[in-house]
Amino acid sequence: MAAQRLITPPKLRRGTLRTVALGGLGEVGRNMTVFEIGGKLLIVDCGVLFPEEEQPGVDLILPDFSYIENRLDDVVGLVLTHGHEDHIGAVPYLLRKKPDIPLIGSTLTLAFIEAKLAEHRIKPYTLEVQEGDVEDFGPFQCEFVAVNHSIPDALAVFIRTEAGTVLHTGDFKMDQLPLDGRITDLRHFAKLGEEGVDLFLTDSTNADVPGFTTPEKEIGPTLDQLFGTSNRRIIVASFSSHVHRVQQVLNAAHAHNRKVAFVGRSMVRNMGIASKLGFLDVPEGILVDMKKVDNYPDSEVVLMSTGSQGEPMAALSRMANGDHPIQVGEGDTVILASSLIPGNENAVFRVINGLLKLGTDVIHKGTAKVHVSGHASAGELLYCYNIVEPKNVMPVHGETRHLIANGKLAEETGVPSDRVILADDGTVVDLHNGVAQIVGQVECGYVYVDGSSIGEITDNDLKDRRVLGEEGFISVVVVVNRQTGKIISGPDIHARGVAEEDQVFKDIKPKISRALTEAIQDNKEHTTHQLQQIVRRTMGSWVARKLRRKPMIVPVVVET
């Protein structure tokens, strides 16, 4: 992988195409790539990353826009390859900075993002495209290619510039029996390969999985069997944008005479849009409002819910905690019809354990075929490399292990190792005279959304939160006389989350008093901050030795 140290890239040469990923490299999510030539910028995708346990309190993680923040007037368009949150979720936060950036995408993708932007009171400029369309955006000419994914209407984009061509796959797989009959257009890929692909940006998420990804249709028989043997309610959890998975649930419910209620605001919104646009085939009379499910016997109800990743506020997590209007219990069947995003494992297992304690049967991909991936496995990627025959390859969308595995596949098909670019977020790659090279690194950190604040929470703040959550909090208040060096009041010590009674601190109080008195007598020029640091060090070393803990210590020294 590229070095993490910051290397200022050179000024962009004339006739050179610059590529900078602001997210999606070394992580599953936050996908965003910026292309630059002739003083203009084209962006492909703008998604979010969901927080892990070591980021307590964080709602979402955005790409770092600082690289382009002062150049938003140069952005000629934002191409959205498909409608999943890890590719469109950060669009509202970018458009807050410049609402008139044109959004380019397919019918369903634009419908999803327009609904999301409406909640942010943003009316976007949009251009709807479909496979085969060719559109010019400043110095970029974009041709769109149909690809199959776990959401309908996904597109790859082929970008022509004076410096060369780029094929960006977005997320894709090569399901030969897709529910909607829309396969990844390998003939189109081959045509573009004959024209010449100078830089191939390929989805890496499943690059370390041998063979071919299982077709979506193979889930159908499993769902049919589970629906046929369950005598009570069935709750299926999936991503709120996974139209194909919801379609399979509707089909199984219809076959077994069950009603379906969508649970979760995003699920209701997205499936309403997909149905209206014809991407979701809803059998007549099958849908019911969540508020009316109690009017039907448990054996005739299916709840299609959000929360498959253990999100604390999602419907399924709240059901597992018993604080949702829908109370699950003995005999109910819960089906987790999704994969585990890396980092979410513990949260999902907590939900599973909570559901099991309530007496439900929990089915997941580890126990039954209730999920297949939406990403191309190694065998499919090999096919693509042989069809496209790219001159340079830059694996995208995945953790480090995925990117490296994808790069090795490219080399196996004949791409020279020095033409395989393994980059990090912020790595600057220039394409010039048919050769792609790393030329620098720009700052590209995490931007945290925490309630109403965006980018105000830092890694140090999160470290403090982890300390508070894991080690507790101790405050020490002391009033001292600056002139005499005597302690007027205190030390008063109060602890929270340390699991010790306050009386345990009686032995440290005289040590704090003595340390402060000696410090003032030795040097009356000590600042209040310096005195507080003396309290912190004295308290901290004692707690570490005596209690074997490292809590957050907040010293307050008041001078009279």
Coordinates of C-alpha atoms in Angstrom, one line a residue:
M1 CA 0.0 0.0 0.0
A2 CA 1.0 3.6 -0.4
A3 CA 2.9 5.3 2.4
Q4 CA 0.7 7.1 4.9
R5 CA 3.0 10.1 5.3
L6 CA 1.8 13.3 3.6
I7 CA 3.6 13.9 0.3
T8 CA 2.4 17.1 -1.4
P9 CA 1.6 16.1 -5.0
P10 CA 3.2 18.2 -7.8
K11 CA 1.1 20.7 -9.8
L12 CA -1.0 18.8 -12.3
R13 CA 0.7 18.7 -15.7
R14 CA -1.2 19.5 -18.9
G15 CA -2.6 16.4 -20.5
T16 CA -2.6 14.5 -17.3
L17 CA -5.6 12.9 -15.5
R18 CA -5.4 12.9 -11.7
T19 CA -7.4 10.4 -9.6
V20 CA -7.8 10.8 -5.8
A21 CA -10.0 8.5 -3.7
L22 CA -11.4 10.4 -0.7
G23 CA -12.9 7.2 0.7
G24 CA -13.5 3.5 0.0
L25 CA -9.8 2.4 0.1
G26 CA -8.9 0.3 3.1
E27 CA -12.5 0.3 4.3
V28 CA -16.0 -1.0 3.3
G29 CA -18.0 2.2 2.7
R30 CA -17.4 5.9 2.3
N31 CA -16.8 5.5 -1.4
M32 CA -15.8 8.6 -3.3
T33 CA -13.4 9.2 -6.1
V34 CA -12.4 12.6 -7.6
F35 CA -11.0 12.9 -11.2
E36 CA -9.3 16.1 -12.4
I37 CA -8.1 17.3 -15.7
G38 CA -8.0 20.8 -17.4
G39 CA -8.9 22.5 -14.1
K40 CA -12.2 20.6 -13.8
L41 CA -13.3 17.9 -11.4
L42 CA -15.6 14.9 -11.8
I43 CA -16.7 13.0 -8.7
V44 CA -17.9 9.4 -8.8
D45 CA -20.0 8.4 -5.7
C46 CA -20.2 10.1 -2.3
G47 CA -21.1 7.6 0.4
V48 CA -20.9 7.1 4.1
L49 CA -19.2 4.7 6.4
F50 CA -21.0 3.3 9.5
P51 CA -19.2 3.7 12.8
E52 CA -17.6 0.8 14.7
E53 CA -17.6 0.2 18.5
E54 CA -14.4 2.3 19.0
Q55 CA -16.3 5.4 17.7
P56 CA -19.0 5.7 20.4
G57 CA -21.8 8.3 19.8
V58 CA -20.9 8.8 16.1
D59 CA -23.9 8.5 13.7
L60 CA -22.0 8.5 10.3
I61 CA -18.5 8.9 8.9
L62 CA -18.2 11.1 5.8
P63 CA -15.4 11.4 3.2
D64 CA -13.0 14.3 3.9
F65 CA -14.1 17.1 1.5
S66 CA -11.2 19.3 2.4
Y67 CA -9.3 18.4 -0.8
I68 CA -12.1 19.9 -3.0
E69 CA -13.7 22.2 -0.6
N70 CA -12.2 25.4 -2.1
R71 CA -12.8 24.1 -5.6
L72 CA -16.5 23.2 -5.7
D73 CA -17.1 25.6 -8.5
D74 CA -14.8 23.4 -10.6
V75 CA -17.0 20.3 -10.1
V76 CA -18.8 19.5 -13.4
G77 CA -20.8 16.7 -12.0
L78 CA -21.3 13.9 -9.4
V79 CA -21.9 10.5 -10.9
L80 CA -23.7 8.1 -8.6
T81 CA -23.2 4.4 -9.7
H82 CA -26.1 3.1 -7.5
G83 CA -28.4 3.8 -4.6
H84 CA -26.7 2.2 -1.6
E85 CA -25.9 4.4 1.4
D86 CA -22.1 3.7 1.1
H87 CA -22.3 5.4 -2.3
I88 CA -24.9 8.1 -1.9
G89 CA -25.3 8.7 1.8
A90 CA -22.8 11.7 2.0
V91 CA -24.4 13.6 -0.9
P92 CA -26.5 15.8 1.3
Y93 CA -23.5 16.9 3.3
L94 CA -21.6 17.8 0.1
L95 CA -24.6 19.6 -1.4
R96 CA -24.9 21.7 1.8
K97 CA -21.6 23.3 0.7
K98 CA -22.8 23.8 -3.0
P99 CA -26.4 22.8 -3.7
D100 CA -26.1 23.1 -7.5
I101 CA -23.5 20.4 -8.2
P102 CA -25.2 18.3 -10.9
L103 CA -26.1 14.7 -9.9
I104 CA -25.9 12.1 -12.6
G105 CA -27.4 8.6 -12.2
S106 CA -30.0 6.1 -13.1
T107 CA -33.8 6.4 -12.5
L108 CA -33.8 4.5 -9.2
T109 CA -30.6 5.9 -7.9
L110 CA -31.7 9.5 -8.4
A111 CA -35.1 8.8 -6.9
F112 CA -33.5 7.5 -3.7
I113 CA -31.1 10.4 -3.4
E114 CA -33.9 13.0 -4.2
A115 CA -36.0 11.6 -1.4
K116 CA -33.0 11.8 1.0
L117 CA -32.2 15.3 -0.1
A118 CA -35.8 16.4 0.4
E119 CA -35.4 15.6 4.1
H120 CA -32.4 18.0 4.1
R121 CA -34.5 20.6 2.2
I122 CA -32.2 20.5 -0.8
K123 CA -33.6 20.5 -4.3
P124 CA -30.8 19.0 -6.6
Y125 CA -30.0 19.5 -10.2
T126 CA -30.2 16.0 -11.7
L127 CA -29.5 14.3 -15.1
E128 CA -31.0 10.9 -15.5
V129 CA -29.0 8.4 -17.6
Q130 CA -29.2 4.8 -18.5
E131 CA -26.9 2.2 -20.0
G132 CA -25.6 3.1 -23.3
D133 CA -25.9 6.9 -22.8
V134 CA -23.0 9.1 -23.5
E135 CA -22.8 12.6 -21.9
D136 CA -20.2 15.3 -21.8
F137 CA -19.3 17.1 -18.6
G138 CA -16.6 19.7 -19.3
P139 CA -13.4 17.8 -20.3
F140 CA -15.0 14.5 -19.3
Q141 CA -17.1 12.3 -21.6
C142 CA -19.0 9.6 -19.7
E143 CA -20.5 6.5 -21.1
F144 CA -22.7 4.3 -18.9
V145 CA -22.7 0.5 -18.7
A146 CA -25.3 -1.8 -17.1
V147 CA -24.0 -3.8 -14.2
N148 CA -25.7 -6.2 -11.8
H149 CA -25.6 -5.6 -8.1
S150 CA -27.8 -6.2 -5.0
I151 CA -29.9 -3.2 -6.0
P152 CA -31.5 -2.6 -9.4
D153 CA -30.4 0.0 -11.9
A154 CA -26.7 0.1 -11.1
L155 CA -24.2 1.5 -13.6
A156 CA -20.5 1.4 -14.3
V157 CA -19.0 4.6 -15.9
F158 CA -16.4 4.8 -18.7
I159 CA -14.7 8.2 -18.6
R160 CA -12.9 9.6 -21.7
T161 CA -10.4 12.4 -21.4
E162 CA -7.5 13.9 -23.4
A163 CA -5.1 12.0 -21.1
G164 CA -6.7 8.6 -21.5
T165 CA -9.7 6.5 -20.4
V166 CA -11.0 5.2 -17.1
L167 CA -13.5 2.4 -16.5
H168 CA -15.0 2.6 -13.0
T169 CA -17.1 -0.5 -12.2
G170 CA -18.9 0.8 -9.1
D171 CA -20.2 -2.2 -7.1
F172 CA -21.0 -5.1 -9.3
K173 CA -21.2 -8.9 -9.8
M174 CA -21.9 -11.2 -12.7
D175 CA -25.2 -12.9 -11.7
Q176 CA -26.3 -14.8 -14.8
L177 CA -29.8 -15.3 -13.4
P178 CA -30.8 -11.9 -12.0
L179 CA -34.3 -11.3 -10.6
D180 CA -34.8 -8.4 -12.9
G181 CA -33.2 -10.0 -16.0
R182 CA -30.5 -7.2 -16.2
I183 CA -27.0 -8.7 -16.3
T184 CA -23.6 -7.0 -16.2
D185 CA -23.1 -6.1 -19.8
L186 CA -19.8 -7.9 -20.6
R187 CA -20.2 -7.2 -24.3
H188 CA -20.1 -3.5 -23.5
F189 CA -17.1 -4.1 -21.3
A190 CA -15.4 -5.9 -24.2
K191 CA -16.2 -3.1 -26.6
L192 CA -14.6 -0.6 -24.2
G193 CA -11.6 -2.9 -23.8
E194 CA -11.1 -2.8 -27.6
E195 CA -11.2 1.0 -27.5
G196 CA -8.6 0.8 -24.7
V197 CA -8.9 1.2 -21.0
D198 CA -6.0 3.1 -19.6
L199 CA -7.1 2.8 -15.9
F200 CA -9.4 0.2 -14.5
L201 CA -11.0 0.9 -11.1
T202 CA -12.5 -2.4 -9.9
D203 CA -14.8 -3.4 -7.0
S204 CA -12.6 -5.4 -4.6
T205 CA -15.1 -6.4 -1.8
N206 CA -15.1 -10.1 -2.7
A207 CA -11.7 -10.3 -4.4
D208 CA -10.4 -12.8 -1.8
V209 CA -13.4 -15.1 -2.3
P210 CA -12.7 -17.9 -4.8
G211 CA -15.0 -18.8 -7.6
F212 CA -18.2 -17.1 -8.5
T213 CA -20.8 -15.3 -6.4
T214 CA -24.0 -17.3 -5.8
P215 CA -27.0 -16.1 -7.8
E216 CA -29.7 -14.1 -5.8
K217 CA -32.4 -16.6 -6.9
E218 CA -30.9 -19.3 -4.8
I219 CA -32.2 -17.6 -1.7
G220 CA -35.8 -18.1 -2.8
P221 CA -36.1 -21.8 -2.0
T222 CA -34.6 -21.2 1.5
L223 CA -37.1 -18.4 2.2
D224 CA -39.9 -20.6 0.9
Q225 CA -38.9 -23.4 3.2
L226 CA -38.6 -21.1 6.3
F227 CA -42.0 -19.4 5.5
G228 CA -43.6 -22.8 5.1
T229 CA -42.4 -24.2 8.5
S230 CA -42.9 -21.2 10.7
N231 CA -46.2 -21.1 12.6
R232 CA -45.9 -17.5 14.0
R233 CA -44.6 -14.2 12.8
I234 CA -41.6 -13.9 10.6
I235 CA -39.3 -10.8 10.8
V236 CA -36.8 -10.4 8.0
A237 CA -34.0 -7.8 8.4
S238 CA -32.1 -6.4 5.5
F239 CA -30.7 -3.1 4.2
S240 CA -33.4 -0.6 3.4
S241 CA -32.2 -0.3 -0.2
H242 CA -31.9 -4.0 -1.0
V243 CA -34.8 -4.2 -3.4
H244 CA -33.9 -7.6 -4.8
R245 CA -33.9 -9.1 -1.3
V246 CA -37.3 -7.5 -0.4
Q247 CA -38.7 -8.9 -3.7
Q248 CA -37.8 -12.4 -2.6
V249 CA -39.5 -11.9 0.7
L250 CA -42.6 -10.6 -1.0
N251 CA -42.6 -13.6 -3.3
A252 CA -42.3 -16.0 -0.4
A253 CA -45.0 -14.2 1.6
H254 CA -47.4 -14.3 -1.3
A255 CA -46.8 -18.0 -1.8
H256 CA -47.7 -18.7 1.8
N257 CA -50.6 -16.3 2.1
R258 CA -48.9 -13.9 4.5
K259 CA -49.2 -10.1 4.7
V260 CA -46.1 -8.0 4.7
A261 CA -45.5 -4.8 6.7
F262 CA -42.5 -2.6 6.1
V263 CA -40.8 -1.5 9.4
G264 CA -38.4 1.4 9.6
R265 CA -38.7 4.8 8.0
S266 CA -36.0 4.2 5.3
M267 CA -37.5 0.8 4.4
V268 CA -41.0 2.3 3.9
R269 CA -39.6 5.2 1.9
N270 CA -37.3 3.2 -0.4
M271 CA -39.7 0.4 -1.1
G272 CA -42.4 2.9 -1.9
I273 CA -40.1 4.5 -4.4
A274 CA -39.0 1.2 -5.9
S275 CA -42.6 0.0 -6.3
K276 CA -43.8 3.3 -7.8
L277 CA -41.0 3.1 -10.4
G278 CA -41.6 -0.5 -11.3
F279 CA -38.4 -2.0 -9.7
L280 CA -40.4 -3.8 -7.0
D281 CA -43.2 -6.1 -8.0
V282 CA -45.7 -6.0 -5.2
P283 CA -48.5 -8.6 -5.3
E284 CA -52.0 -7.1 -5.0
G285 CA -53.2 -6.7 -1.4
I286 CA -50.1 -8.1 0.3
L287 CA -48.9 -4.9 2.0
V288 CA -50.4 -3.7 5.3
D289 CA -49.6 -0.9 7.6
M290 CA -47.4 -1.8 10.5
K291 CA -50.0 -0.4 12.9
K292 CA -52.5 -2.9 11.6
V293 CA -50.5 -6.1 11.8
D294 CA -52.2 -7.0 15.1
N295 CA -55.4 -7.4 13.1
Y296 CA -54.0 -10.6 11.5
P297 CA -53.0 -13.9 13.1
D298 CA -49.3 -14.3 13.8
S299 CA -49.1 -17.1 11.2
E300 CA -50.2 -14.6 8.4
V301 CA -47.7 -11.8 9.1
V302 CA -44.2 -11.0 7.8
L303 CA -42.3 -7.9 9.0
M304 CA -39.7 -6.5 6.6
S305 CA -37.4 -4.5 8.8
T306 CA -34.2 -2.5 9.0
G307 CA -31.4 -3.2 11.4
S308 CA -29.5 -6.1 9.9
Q309 CA -26.2 -4.5 11.0
G310 CA -27.1 -4.1 14.7
E311 CA -27.6 -0.3 14.4
P312 CA -28.8 0.8 17.9
M313 CA -31.7 2.9 16.7
A314 CA -32.9 0.6 13.9
A315 CA -36.1 -1.4 14.3
L316 CA -34.6 -4.8 14.9
S317 CA -32.2 -3.7 17.6
R318 CA -35.1 -2.0 19.4
M319 CA -37.2 -5.2 19.1
A320 CA -34.3 -7.1 20.7
N321 CA -34.2 -4.6 23.5
G322 CA -37.9 -4.7 24.0
D323 CA -38.4 -1.0 23.3
H324 CA -40.2 -1.2 20.0
P325 CA -44.0 -1.2 19.4
I326 CA -43.6 -4.6 17.9
Q327 CA -42.9 -7.1 20.7
V328 CA -41.1 -10.3 19.4
G329 CA -41.2 -13.5 21.5
E330 CA -41.5 -17.2 21.8
G331 CA -41.9 -19.0 18.4
D332 CA -41.3 -15.9 16.2
T333 CA -38.7 -16.4 13.4
V334 CA -36.1 -13.7 12.7
I335 CA -34.1 -13.9 9.5
L336 CA -31.0 -11.8 9.1
A337 CA -30.9 -11.6 5.3
S338 CA -27.6 -9.7 4.9
S339 CA -23.9 -10.0 5.3
L340 CA -21.9 -8.6 8.2
I341 CA -20.1 -5.4 7.4
P342 CA -16.6 -5.6 8.9
G343 CA -16.6 -3.9 12.3
N344 CA -20.3 -4.6 13.0
E345 CA -19.9 -8.2 14.2
N346 CA -20.3 -7.5 17.9
A347 CA -23.3 -5.2 17.4
V348 CA -25.1 -7.9 15.3
F349 CA -24.2 -10.7 17.8
R350 CA -25.7 -8.6 20.6
V351 CA -28.9 -8.3 18.7
I352 CA -29.0 -12.0 17.9
N353 CA -28.4 -12.8 21.6
G354 CA -31.1 -10.4 22.7
L355 CA -33.6 -12.0 20.3
L356 CA -32.7 -15.5 21.4
K357 CA -33.3 -14.5 25.0
L358 CA -36.8 -13.5 24.0
G359 CA -37.4 -17.0 22.6
T360 CA -37.2 -16.3 18.9
D361 CA -35.6 -18.5 16.3
V362 CA -32.8 -16.6 14.6
I363 CA -31.7 -17.5 11.1
H364 CA -28.6 -16.0 9.5
K365 CA -26.2 -16.7 6.7
G366 CA -24.1 -18.9 9.0
T367 CA -27.1 -21.3 9.5
A368 CA -29.0 -21.1 6.2
K369 CA -28.7 -19.6 2.7
V370 CA -30.5 -16.4 3.4
H371 CA -27.9 -14.0 1.9
V372 CA -25.7 -13.9 -1.1
S373 CA -23.2 -11.2 -1.9
G374 CA -23.7 -8.3 -4.3
H375 CA -20.0 -8.3 -5.3
A376 CA -17.9 -10.1 -7.9
S377 CA -15.8 -12.9 -6.5
A378 CA -12.3 -13.8 -7.8
G379 CA -13.5 -15.8 -10.8
E380 CA -15.7 -13.0 -12.0
L381 CA -12.9 -10.4 -11.6
L382 CA -10.6 -12.6 -13.7
Y383 CA -13.1 -12.7 -16.5
C384 CA -13.4 -8.9 -16.4
Y385 CA -9.6 -8.4 -16.5
N386 CA -9.3 -10.7 -19.5
I387 CA -12.2 -9.0 -21.3
V388 CA -11.1 -5.4 -20.6
E389 CA -7.3 -5.9 -20.8
P390 CA -6.6 -2.7 -19.0
K391 CA -3.2 -1.0 -19.1
N392 CA -3.3 0.1 -15.5
V393 CA -5.4 -1.2 -12.6
M394 CA -6.4 0.5 -9.3
P395 CA -8.5 -1.7 -7.0
V396 CA -11.1 0.2 -5.1
H397 CA -13.9 -0.5 -2.6
G398 CA -12.6 -2.7 0.1
E399 CA -10.3 -3.3 3.0
T400 CA -6.6 -3.6 2.5
R401 CA -6.8 -7.4 2.2
H402 CA -9.4 -7.0 -0.5
L403 CA -7.4 -4.5 -2.5
I404 CA -4.2 -6.6 -2.4
A405 CA -6.2 -9.7 -3.4
N406 CA -7.7 -7.8 -6.3
G407 CA -4.3 -6.5 -7.4
K408 CA -2.9 -10.1 -7.5
L409 CA -5.8 -11.2 -9.7
A410 CA -4.9 -8.4 -12.1
E411 CA -1.3 -9.6 -12.2
E412 CA -2.4 -13.2 -12.8
T413 CA -4.1 -12.0 -16.0
G414 CA -1.0 -10.3 -17.3
V415 CA -1.1 -6.8 -15.9
P416 CA 2.5 -5.8 -15.0
S417 CA 3.0 -5.5 -11.2
D418 CA 4.2 -1.9 -11.7
R419 CA 0.9 -1.0 -13.4
V420 CA -1.2 -2.2 -10.4
I421 CA -1.8 0.8 -8.1
L422 CA -2.5 -0.2 -4.5
A423 CA -3.6 3.1 -3.0
D424 CA -5.0 4.5 0.3
D425 CA -7.6 7.2 0.8
G426 CA -6.0 10.4 -0.2
T427 CA -3.4 8.8 -2.5
V428 CA -2.8 10.9 -5.6
V429 CA -2.5 8.9 -8.9
D430 CA -1.6 10.6 -12.2
L431 CA -2.3 9.1 -15.6
H432 CA 0.1 10.4 -18.2
N433 CA 1.2 8.9 -21.5
G434 CA -0.7 5.7 -20.7
V435 CA 1.1 5.2 -17.4
A436 CA -0.6 5.5 -14.0
Q437 CA 1.7 6.4 -11.0
I438 CA 1.4 7.5 -7.4
V439 CA 2.7 11.1 -7.2
G440 CA 1.7 12.1 -3.7
Q441 CA -0.7 12.0 -0.8
V442 CA -3.3 14.5 0.4
E443 CA -4.8 14.8 3.9
C444 CA -7.9 12.6 4.0
G445 CA -9.2 11.9 7.5
Y446 CA -12.5 10.8 9.0
V447 CA -15.3 13.4 9.2
Y448 CA -17.7 12.4 12.0
V449 CA -21.4 13.2 12.0
D450 CA -22.5 13.4 15.7
G451 CA -26.0 14.5 16.1
S452 CA -26.2 18.0 14.6
S453 CA -22.4 18.5 14.5
I454 CA -20.4 17.7 11.4
G455 CA -16.6 17.4 11.6
E456 CA -16.4 18.9 15.1
I457 CA -15.8 15.6 16.8
T458 CA -12.1 14.6 16.7
D459 CA -10.3 11.3 17.3
N460 CA -9.2 12.8 20.7
D461 CA -12.8 13.3 21.6
L462 CA -13.6 9.7 20.7
K463 CA -10.6 8.6 22.8
D464 CA -12.1 10.5 25.7
R465 CA -15.4 8.8 25.2
R466 CA -13.8 5.4 25.2
V467 CA -11.9 6.2 28.4
L468 CA -15.2 7.4 30.0
G469 CA -17.0 4.3 28.9
E470 CA -14.3 1.8 29.8
E471 CA -12.4 3.3 32.8
G472 CA -14.7 5.9 34.4
F473 CA -14.3 9.5 35.5
I474 CA -12.7 11.1 38.6
S475 CA -12.9 14.8 39.5
V476 CA -10.5 16.5 42.0
V477 CA -11.4 20.0 43.3
V478 CA -8.9 21.9 45.4
V479 CA -8.9 25.5 46.7
V480 CA -5.4 26.9 47.5
N481 CA -4.0 30.1 48.8
R482 CA -1.4 31.3 46.3
Q483 CA 0.5 33.4 48.8
T484 CA 0.8 30.9 51.6
G485 CA 0.7 27.7 49.6
K486 CA -1.9 26.3 52.0
I487 CA -4.9 24.2 51.0
I488 CA -8.1 26.1 51.9
S489 CA -10.5 23.4 50.9
G490 CA -10.3 19.9 49.5
P491 CA -9.1 17.9 47.8
D492 CA -12.7 16.9 47.1
I493 CA -12.7 13.7 45.0
H494 CA -15.7 12.3 43.2
A495 CA -15.7 9.2 41.0
R496 CA -18.2 7.9 38.4
G497 CA -17.9 4.5 36.7
V498 CA -14.8 3.5 38.7
A499 CA -16.7 0.9 40.8
E500 CA -15.1 2.1 44.0
E501 CA -16.6 4.0 47.0
D502 CA -15.3 7.6 47.4
Q503 CA -13.8 6.6 50.8
V504 CA -11.1 4.6 48.9
F505 CA -9.5 7.9 48.0
K506 CA -8.8 9.0 51.6
D507 CA -5.1 7.8 51.3
I508 CA -4.4 9.9 48.2
K509 CA -5.8 13.2 49.5
P510 CA -2.8 14.1 51.7
K511 CA -0.5 13.3 48.8
I512 CA -2.3 15.7 46.5
S513 CA -2.2 18.4 49.2
R514 CA 1.5 17.9 49.8
A515 CA 2.4 17.9 46.1
L516 CA 0.5 21.2 45.6
T517 CA 1.9 22.8 48.6
E518 CA 5.5 21.9 47.7
A519 CA 5.0 23.1 44.2
I520 CA 3.7 26.5 45.2
Q521 CA 6.4 27.0 47.8
D522 CA 9.1 26.1 45.3
N523 CA 7.8 28.3 42.6
K524 CA 5.0 30.9 43.2
E525 CA 5.0 31.5 39.4
H526 CA 3.2 28.2 38.7
T527 CA 0.2 28.8 36.5
T528 CA -3.2 27.3 37.4
H529 CA -2.9 24.9 34.5
Q530 CA 0.5 23.7 35.8
L531 CA -1.0 23.1 39.3
Q532 CA -3.9 21.2 37.7
Q533 CA -1.4 19.0 35.9
I534 CA 0.4 18.2 39.2
V535 CA -3.0 17.1 40.6
R536 CA -3.6 15.0 37.5
R537 CA -0.2 13.2 37.6
T538 CA -0.4 12.6 41.3
M539 CA -3.9 11.2 41.1
G540 CA -3.3 9.3 37.9
S541 CA -0.2 7.4 39.1
W542 CA -1.9 6.5 42.4
V543 CA -5.1 5.2 40.7
A544 CA -3.1 3.2 38.2
R545 CA -1.0 1.6 40.9
K546 CA -3.8 1.1 43.5
L547 CA -6.9 0.4 41.5
R548 CA -5.3 -0.8 38.2
R549 CA -7.4 1.7 36.2
K550 CA -6.8 4.6 33.9
P551 CA -9.9 6.8 34.2
M552 CA -10.4 10.3 32.9
I553 CA -9.1 12.7 35.6
V554 CA -10.4 16.2 35.6
P555 CA -8.5 18.4 38.1
V556 CA -9.9 21.8 39.2
V557 CA -7.6 24.1 41.1
V558 CA -9.2 27.3 42.5
E559 CA -6.8 30.0 43.7
T560 CA -7.6 32.6 46.4

